[in-house]
Amino acid sequence: MTVSVMVVDDHPLWRDGVARDLAERGFEVVATAADAGSAMRIARAVRPDVVLMDLNLGELSGVDATAMITGELPGTRVLVLSASGEHDDVLQAVKAGASGYLVKSASAEELVDAVNRTAAGDAVFTAGLAGLVLGEYRRMAASPDEQDEPQLTDRETEVLRLVAKGLTARQIATRLVISHRTVENHVQSTLRKLQLHNRVELARYAIEHGLDAEPEA
């Protein structure tokens, strides 16, 4: 099915250019918006699969818009596309419910891939930003209630870490030299244990609990 996208950016040339590029690559661009208020009103009406969200929108920021959209429209995912790669901007966007964060220096191919993966439920970050977010949440994560956390197997934890890093199920299967179906079984088992609903919630759980502690080889 065609992925429906809404583009939110206060700069008309950039907004129209991104919308045109996505449409030319097969996406259904259902709407554009220039500020947070209109983004929320239009999103309610068109209910896109993905909102491509800038952060610098004026009085109400893209973070505010992200929180409103993800809070009210559970079927819509937000992918931030911002000129900023600043620590605080990335963190605030993720806390507001963004499924991913891409900087505007990304190539057209990276943007297309990110929108498709966001629509599919993956957590997507520009290279380098995932580690930033995961590291910060690891420092912030509280540990007193650790003994009350559901017990995951070593393999489930390993798969969860890779989900948090933004890898797809097929990429995880290749990395761990297991089948795609086995990865999906581990993901579904972990979702049940943690009482979560999708991979985005799974990635956030991993971020909040520091489950990416082992660096990649």
PDB file of C-alpha atoms in Angstrom:
ATOM      1  CA  MET A   1       0.000   0.000   0.000  1.00  0.00           C
ATOM      2  CA  THR A   2       1.111   3.569  -0.683  1.00  0.00           C
ATOM      3  CA  VAL A   3       2.423   5.391   2.385  1.00  0.00           C
ATOM      4  CA  SER A   4       0.571   8.642   3.063  1.00  0.00           C
ATOM      5  CA  VAL A   5       2.739  11.520   4.263  1.00  0.00           C
ATOM      6  CA  MET A   6       2.175  15.009   5.635  1.00  0.00           C
ATOM      7  CA  VAL A   7       5.051  17.527   5.530  1.00  0.00           C
ATOM      8  CA  VAL A   8       5.292  20.161   8.262  1.00  0.00           C
ATOM      9  CA  ASP A   9       7.856  22.956   7.860  1.00  0.00           C
ATOM     10  CA  ASP A  10       7.702  26.732   8.247  1.00  0.00           C
ATOM     11  CA  HIS A  11       9.896  27.350   5.199  1.00  0.00           C
ATOM     12  CA  PRO A  12       7.662  27.210   2.089  1.00  0.00           C
ATOM     13  CA  LEU A  13      10.396  26.432  -0.434  1.00  0.00           C
ATOM     14  CA  TRP A  14      11.777  23.575   1.649  1.00  0.00           C
ATOM     15  CA  ARG A  15       8.292  22.282   2.508  1.00  0.00           C
ATOM     16  CA  ASP A  16       7.116  22.262  -1.090  1.00  0.00           C
ATOM     17  CA  GLY A  17      10.391  20.791  -2.315  1.00  0.00           C
ATOM     18  CA  VAL A  18      10.265  17.866   0.117  1.00  0.00           C
ATOM     19  CA  ALA A  19       6.601  17.260  -0.672  1.00  0.00           C
ATOM     20  CA  ARG A  20       7.352  17.217  -4.402  1.00  0.00           C
ATOM     21  CA  ASP A  21      10.339  14.890  -3.983  1.00  0.00           C
ATOM     22  CA  LEU A  22       8.313  12.412  -1.937  1.00  0.00           C
ATOM     23  CA  ALA A  23       5.423  12.483  -4.377  1.00  0.00           C
ATOM     24  CA  GLU A  24       7.801  11.798  -7.254  1.00  0.00           C
ATOM     25  CA  ARG A  25       9.088   8.753  -5.354  1.00  0.00           C
ATOM     26  CA  GLY A  26       5.663   7.192  -4.979  1.00  0.00           C
ATOM     27  CA  PHE A  27       4.453   8.514  -1.631  1.00  0.00           C
ATOM     28  CA  GLU A  28       0.969   9.976  -1.276  1.00  0.00           C
ATOM     29  CA  VAL A  29       1.561  13.478   0.083  1.00  0.00           C
ATOM     30  CA  VAL A  30      -1.853  14.183   1.579  1.00  0.00           C
ATOM     31  CA  ALA A  31      -1.124  17.590   3.135  1.00  0.00           C
ATOM     32  CA  THR A  32       1.438  20.179   4.153  1.00  0.00           C
ATOM     33  CA  ALA A  33       1.443  22.602   7.080  1.00  0.00           C
ATOM     34  CA  ALA A  34       3.513  25.587   8.167  1.00  0.00           C
ATOM     35  CA  ASP A  35       2.955  25.614  11.946  1.00  0.00           C
ATOM     36  CA  ALA A  36       2.097  23.350  14.852  1.00  0.00           C
ATOM     37  CA  GLY A  37      -1.532  24.435  15.184  1.00  0.00           C
ATOM     38  CA  SER A  38      -2.437  23.839  11.559  1.00  0.00           C
ATOM     39  CA  ALA A  39      -0.399  20.609  11.580  1.00  0.00           C
ATOM     40  CA  MET A  40      -2.595  19.219  14.355  1.00  0.00           C
ATOM     41  CA  ARG A  41      -5.857  20.330  12.721  1.00  0.00           C
ATOM     42  CA  ILE A  42      -4.898  18.942   9.320  1.00  0.00           C
ATOM     43  CA  ALA A  43      -3.507  15.702  10.764  1.00  0.00           C
ATOM     44  CA  ARG A  44      -6.850  15.060  12.464  1.00  0.00           C
ATOM     45  CA  ALA A  45      -8.566  15.398   9.119  1.00  0.00           C
ATOM     46  CA  VAL A  46      -6.223  13.437   6.852  1.00  0.00           C
ATOM     47  CA  ARG A  47      -4.684  10.978   9.366  1.00  0.00           C
ATOM     48  CA  PRO A  48      -1.444  10.334   7.461  1.00  0.00           C
ATOM     49  CA  ASP A  49       0.728   7.288   8.041  1.00  0.00           C
ATOM     50  CA  VAL A  50       3.768   9.502   8.625  1.00  0.00           C
ATOM     51  CA  VAL A  51       4.187  13.166   9.538  1.00  0.00           C
ATOM     52  CA  LEU A  52       7.540  14.579   8.468  1.00  0.00           C
ATOM     53  CA  MET A  53       8.081  17.214  11.145  1.00  0.00           C
ATOM     54  CA  ASP A  54      10.414  20.197  11.367  1.00  0.00           C
ATOM     55  CA  LEU A  55      11.180  21.469  14.877  1.00  0.00           C
ATOM     56  CA  ASN A  56      11.438  25.213  14.299  1.00  0.00           C
ATOM     57  CA  LEU A  57       7.797  26.202  13.776  1.00  0.00           C
ATOM     58  CA  GLY A  58       7.432  29.419  15.764  1.00  0.00           C
ATOM     59  CA  GLU A  59       5.450  29.868  18.983  1.00  0.00           C
ATOM     60  CA  LEU A  60       4.573  26.195  19.214  1.00  0.00           C
ATOM     61  CA  SER A  61       7.497  23.988  18.252  1.00  0.00           C
ATOM     62  CA  GLY A  62       7.661  20.777  16.310  1.00  0.00           C
ATOM     63  CA  VAL A  63       8.095  19.019  19.658  1.00  0.00           C
ATOM     64  CA  ASP A  64       4.703  20.393  20.761  1.00  0.00           C
ATOM     65  CA  ALA A  65       3.125  19.305  17.488  1.00  0.00           C
ATOM     66  CA  THR A  66       4.700  15.863  17.791  1.00  0.00           C
ATOM     67  CA  ALA A  67       3.307  15.389  21.294  1.00  0.00           C
ATOM     68  CA  MET A  68      -0.169  16.454  20.181  1.00  0.00           C
ATOM     69  CA  ILE A  69      -0.223  14.248  17.101  1.00  0.00           C
ATOM     70  CA  THR A  70       1.184  11.108  18.702  1.00  0.00           C
ATOM     71  CA  GLY A  71      -1.059  11.598  21.737  1.00  0.00           C
ATOM     72  CA  GLU A  72      -4.244  11.916  19.699  1.00  0.00           C
ATOM     73  CA  LEU A  73      -3.545   9.867  16.574  1.00  0.00           C
ATOM     74  CA  PRO A  74      -1.998   6.507  17.540  1.00  0.00           C
ATOM     75  CA  GLY A  75      -2.036   5.351  13.913  1.00  0.00           C
ATOM     76  CA  THR A  76       0.159   8.245  12.788  1.00  0.00           C
ATOM     77  CA  ARG A  77       3.925   8.187  13.290  1.00  0.00           C
ATOM     78  CA  VAL A  78       6.148  11.262  13.402  1.00  0.00           C
ATOM     79  CA  LEU A  79       9.579  11.408  11.782  1.00  0.00           C
ATOM     80  CA  VAL A  80      11.470  14.584  12.643  1.00  0.00           C
ATOM     81  CA  LEU A  81      13.383  16.189   9.772  1.00  0.00           C
ATOM     82  CA  SER A  82      15.402  19.042  11.255  1.00  0.00           C
ATOM     83  CA  ALA A  83      18.473  21.111  10.520  1.00  0.00           C
ATOM     84  CA  SER A  84      19.475  20.627  14.150  1.00  0.00           C
ATOM     85  CA  GLY A  85      21.324  17.608  15.461  1.00  0.00           C
ATOM     86  CA  GLU A  86      21.638  19.121  18.932  1.00  0.00           C
ATOM     87  CA  HIS A  87      21.443  16.785  21.881  1.00  0.00           C
ATOM     88  CA  ASP A  88      18.460  18.480  23.556  1.00  0.00           C
ATOM     89  CA  ASP A  89      16.460  18.753  20.336  1.00  0.00           C
ATOM     90  CA  VAL A  90      16.828  15.047  19.606  1.00  0.00           C
ATOM     91  CA  LEU A  91      15.930  14.033  23.157  1.00  0.00           C
ATOM     92  CA  GLN A  92      12.904  16.281  23.387  1.00  0.00           C
ATOM     93  CA  ALA A  93      11.558  14.992  20.080  1.00  0.00           C
ATOM     94  CA  VAL A  94      11.877  11.366  21.187  1.00  0.00           C
ATOM     95  CA  LYS A  95      10.276  12.128  24.554  1.00  0.00           C
ATOM     96  CA  ALA A  96       7.370  13.768  22.707  1.00  0.00           C
ATOM     97  CA  GLY A  97       6.757  10.531  20.818  1.00  0.00           C
ATOM     98  CA  ALA A  98       8.733  10.878  17.588  1.00  0.00           C
ATOM     99  CA  SER A  99       9.511   7.539  15.969  1.00  0.00           C
ATOM    100  CA  GLY A 100      12.763   8.840  14.533  1.00  0.00           C
ATOM    101  CA  TYR A 101      14.987  11.809  13.824  1.00  0.00           C
ATOM    102  CA  LEU A 102      16.674  12.694  10.556  1.00  0.00           C
ATOM    103  CA  VAL A 103      18.823  15.757   9.872  1.00  0.00           C
ATOM    104  CA  LYS A 104      18.153  17.819   6.759  1.00  0.00           C
ATOM    105  CA  SER A 105      21.575  17.025   5.360  1.00  0.00           C
ATOM    106  CA  ALA A 106      20.326  13.463   4.720  1.00  0.00           C
ATOM    107  CA  SER A 107      20.219  12.355   1.093  1.00  0.00           C
ATOM    108  CA  ALA A 108      16.968  11.819  -0.783  1.00  0.00           C
ATOM    109  CA  GLU A 109      17.570   8.064  -0.632  1.00  0.00           C
ATOM    110  CA  GLU A 110      18.014   8.222   3.153  1.00  0.00           C
ATOM    111  CA  LEU A 111      14.807  10.218   3.499  1.00  0.00           C
ATOM    112  CA  VAL A 112      12.816   7.772   1.379  1.00  0.00           C
ATOM    113  CA  ASP A 113      14.173   4.835   3.377  1.00  0.00           C
ATOM    114  CA  ALA A 114      13.460   6.598   6.683  1.00  0.00           C
ATOM    115  CA  VAL A 115       9.849   7.387   5.749  1.00  0.00           C
ATOM    116  CA  ASN A 116       9.222   3.807   4.625  1.00  0.00           C
ATOM    117  CA  ARG A 117      10.777   2.359   7.768  1.00  0.00           C
ATOM    118  CA  THR A 118       8.890   4.781  10.003  1.00  0.00           C
ATOM    119  CA  ALA A 119       5.618   3.759   8.346  1.00  0.00           C
ATOM    120  CA  ALA A 120       6.570   0.109   8.950  1.00  0.00           C
ATOM    121  CA  GLY A 121       7.002   0.777  12.667  1.00  0.00           C
ATOM    122  CA  ASP A 122      10.784   1.005  12.934  1.00  0.00           C
ATOM    123  CA  ALA A 123      12.629   3.572  15.048  1.00  0.00           C
ATOM    124  CA  VAL A 124      14.843   5.489  12.612  1.00  0.00           C
ATOM    125  CA  PHE A 125      17.724   7.825  13.404  1.00  0.00           C
ATOM    126  CA  THR A 126      20.411   9.586  11.417  1.00  0.00           C
ATOM    127  CA  ALA A 127      23.705   7.759  11.958  1.00  0.00           C
ATOM    128  CA  GLY A 128      25.209   8.852  15.273  1.00  0.00           C
ATOM    129  CA  LEU A 129      21.989  10.156  16.804  1.00  0.00           C
ATOM    130  CA  ALA A 130      20.748   6.761  17.978  1.00  0.00           C
ATOM    131  CA  GLY A 131      23.843   6.372  20.140  1.00  0.00           C
ATOM    132  CA  LEU A 132      23.338   9.871  21.508  1.00  0.00           C
ATOM    133  CA  VAL A 133      19.761   9.177  22.521  1.00  0.00           C
ATOM    134  CA  LEU A 134      20.489   5.733  23.906  1.00  0.00           C
ATOM    135  CA  GLY A 135      23.447   7.008  25.899  1.00  0.00           C
ATOM    136  CA  GLU A 136      21.434   9.796  27.477  1.00  0.00           C
ATOM    137  CA  TYR A 137      18.572   7.550  28.454  1.00  0.00           C
ATOM    138  CA  ARG A 138      21.057   5.091  29.881  1.00  0.00           C
ATOM    139  CA  ARG A 139      22.354   7.824  32.203  1.00  0.00           C
ATOM    140  CA  MET A 140      18.828   8.884  33.094  1.00  0.00           C
ATOM    141  CA  ALA A 141      17.410   5.416  33.605  1.00  0.00           C
ATOM    142  CA  ALA A 142      16.538   4.645  37.216  1.00  0.00           C
ATOM    143  CA  SER A 143      17.529   1.257  38.606  1.00  0.00           C
ATOM    144  CA  PRO A 144      15.760   0.811  42.006  1.00  0.00           C
ATOM    145  CA  ASP A 145      12.869  -1.136  40.493  1.00  0.00           C
ATOM    146  CA  GLU A 146      15.075  -3.265  38.293  1.00  0.00           C
ATOM    147  CA  GLN A 147      14.142  -6.422  40.189  1.00  0.00           C
ATOM    148  CA  ASP A 148      10.492  -5.890  39.188  1.00  0.00           C
ATOM    149  CA  GLU A 149      11.213  -5.766  35.465  1.00  0.00           C
ATOM    150  CA  PRO A 150      10.034  -8.677  33.287  1.00  0.00           C
ATOM    151  CA  GLN A 151      12.798 -11.191  32.725  1.00  0.00           C
ATOM    152  CA  LEU A 152      13.982 -11.408  29.133  1.00  0.00           C
ATOM    153  CA  THR A 153      16.203 -14.154  27.779  1.00  0.00           C
ATOM    154  CA  ASP A 154      19.703 -13.266  26.609  1.00  0.00           C
ATOM    155  CA  ARG A 155      18.613 -13.613  22.986  1.00  0.00           C
ATOM    156  CA  GLU A 156      15.510 -11.454  23.518  1.00  0.00           C
ATOM    157  CA  THR A 157      17.688  -8.785  25.100  1.00  0.00           C
ATOM    158  CA  GLU A 158      20.147  -8.992  22.205  1.00  0.00           C
ATOM    159  CA  VAL A 159      17.337  -8.576  19.665  1.00  0.00           C
ATOM    160  CA  LEU A 160      15.866  -5.708  21.696  1.00  0.00           C
ATOM    161  CA  ARG A 161      19.173  -3.835  21.652  1.00  0.00           C
ATOM    162  CA  LEU A 162      19.332  -4.100  17.875  1.00  0.00           C
ATOM    163  CA  VAL A 163      15.715  -2.967  17.519  1.00  0.00           C
ATOM    164  CA  ALA A 164      16.643   0.104  19.573  1.00  0.00           C
ATOM    165  CA  LYS A 165      19.529   0.806  17.217  1.00  0.00           C
ATOM    166  CA  GLY A 166      17.062   0.987  14.336  1.00  0.00           C
ATOM    167  CA  LEU A 167      17.819  -2.315  12.601  1.00  0.00           C
ATOM    168  CA  THR A 168      15.049  -4.081  10.704  1.00  0.00           C
ATOM    169  CA  ALA A 169      14.103  -7.676  11.438  1.00  0.00           C
ATOM    170  CA  ARG A 170      16.000  -8.873   8.364  1.00  0.00           C
ATOM    171  CA  GLN A 171      19.101  -6.895   9.347  1.00  0.00           C
ATOM    172  CA  ILE A 172      18.908  -8.374  12.850  1.00  0.00           C
ATOM    173  CA  ALA A 173      18.590 -11.870  11.391  1.00  0.00           C
ATOM    174  CA  THR A 174      21.710 -11.316   9.304  1.00  0.00           C
ATOM    175  CA  ARG A 175      23.632  -9.837  12.236  1.00  0.00           C
ATOM    176  CA  LEU A 176      22.763 -12.704  14.594  1.00  0.00           C
ATOM    177  CA  VAL A 177      22.854 -15.428  11.923  1.00  0.00           C
ATOM    178  CA  ILE A 178      19.320 -16.573  12.669  1.00  0.00           C
ATOM    179  CA  SER A 179      16.181 -16.694  10.551  1.00  0.00           C
ATOM    180  CA  HIS A 180      13.883 -13.742   9.970  1.00  0.00           C
ATOM    181  CA  ARG A 181      11.033 -15.763  11.534  1.00  0.00           C
ATOM    182  CA  THR A 182      13.108 -16.405  14.660  1.00  0.00           C
ATOM    183  CA  VAL A 183      13.717 -12.671  15.042  1.00  0.00           C
ATOM    184  CA  GLU A 184       9.976 -12.002  14.693  1.00  0.00           C
ATOM    185  CA  ASN A 185       9.241 -14.670  17.301  1.00  0.00           C
ATOM    186  CA  HIS A 186      11.667 -13.021  19.749  1.00  0.00           C
ATOM    187  CA  VAL A 187      10.144  -9.602  19.064  1.00  0.00           C
ATOM    188  CA  GLN A 188       6.605 -10.876  19.639  1.00  0.00           C
ATOM    189  CA  SER A 189       7.651 -12.695  22.811  1.00  0.00           C
ATOM    190  CA  THR A 190       9.314  -9.545  24.132  1.00  0.00           C
ATOM    191  CA  LEU A 191       6.259  -7.425  23.283  1.00  0.00           C
ATOM    192  CA  ARG A 192       4.065  -9.838  25.249  1.00  0.00           C
ATOM    193  CA  LYS A 193       6.379  -9.894  28.268  1.00  0.00           C
ATOM    194  CA  LEU A 194       6.674  -6.112  28.374  1.00  0.00           C
ATOM    195  CA  GLN A 195       2.994  -5.548  27.518  1.00  0.00           C
ATOM    196  CA  LEU A 196       3.923  -3.287  24.586  1.00  0.00           C
ATOM    197  CA  HIS A 197       2.223  -2.922  21.216  1.00  0.00           C
ATOM    198  CA  ASN A 198       4.827  -2.288  18.502  1.00  0.00           C
ATOM    199  CA  ARG A 199       8.511  -1.839  17.671  1.00  0.00           C
ATOM    200  CA  VAL A 200       8.509   1.883  18.382  1.00  0.00           C
ATOM    201  CA  GLU A 201       7.333   1.266  21.955  1.00  0.00           C
ATOM    202  CA  LEU A 202       9.896  -1.536  22.162  1.00  0.00           C
ATOM    203  CA  ALA A 203      12.696   0.813  21.094  1.00  0.00           C
ATOM    204  CA  ARG A 204      11.610   3.405  23.645  1.00  0.00           C
ATOM    205  CA  TYR A 205      11.590   0.741  26.372  1.00  0.00           C
ATOM    206  CA  ALA A 206      15.150  -0.223  25.467  1.00  0.00           C
ATOM    207  CA  ILE A 207      16.226   3.430  25.480  1.00  0.00           C
ATOM    208  CA  GLU A 208      14.615   4.123  28.850  1.00  0.00           C
ATOM    209  CA  HIS A 209      16.125   1.019  30.457  1.00  0.00           C
ATOM    210  CA  GLY A 210      19.613   1.214  29.001  1.00  0.00           C
ATOM    211  CA  LEU A 211      19.399  -2.147  27.290  1.00  0.00           C
ATOM    212  CA  ASP A 212      21.911  -1.157  24.624  1.00  0.00           C
ATOM    213  CA  ALA A 213      24.786  -1.114  27.108  1.00  0.00           C
ATOM    214  CA  GLU A 214      27.029  -3.408  25.076  1.00  0.00           C
ATOM    215  CA  PRO A 215      28.791  -1.507  22.269  1.00  0.00           C
ATOM    216  CA  GLU A 216      28.762  -2.925  18.783  1.00  0.00           C
ATOM    217  CA  ALA A 217      31.843  -4.874  17.807  1.00  0.00           C
TER     218      ALA A 217
END
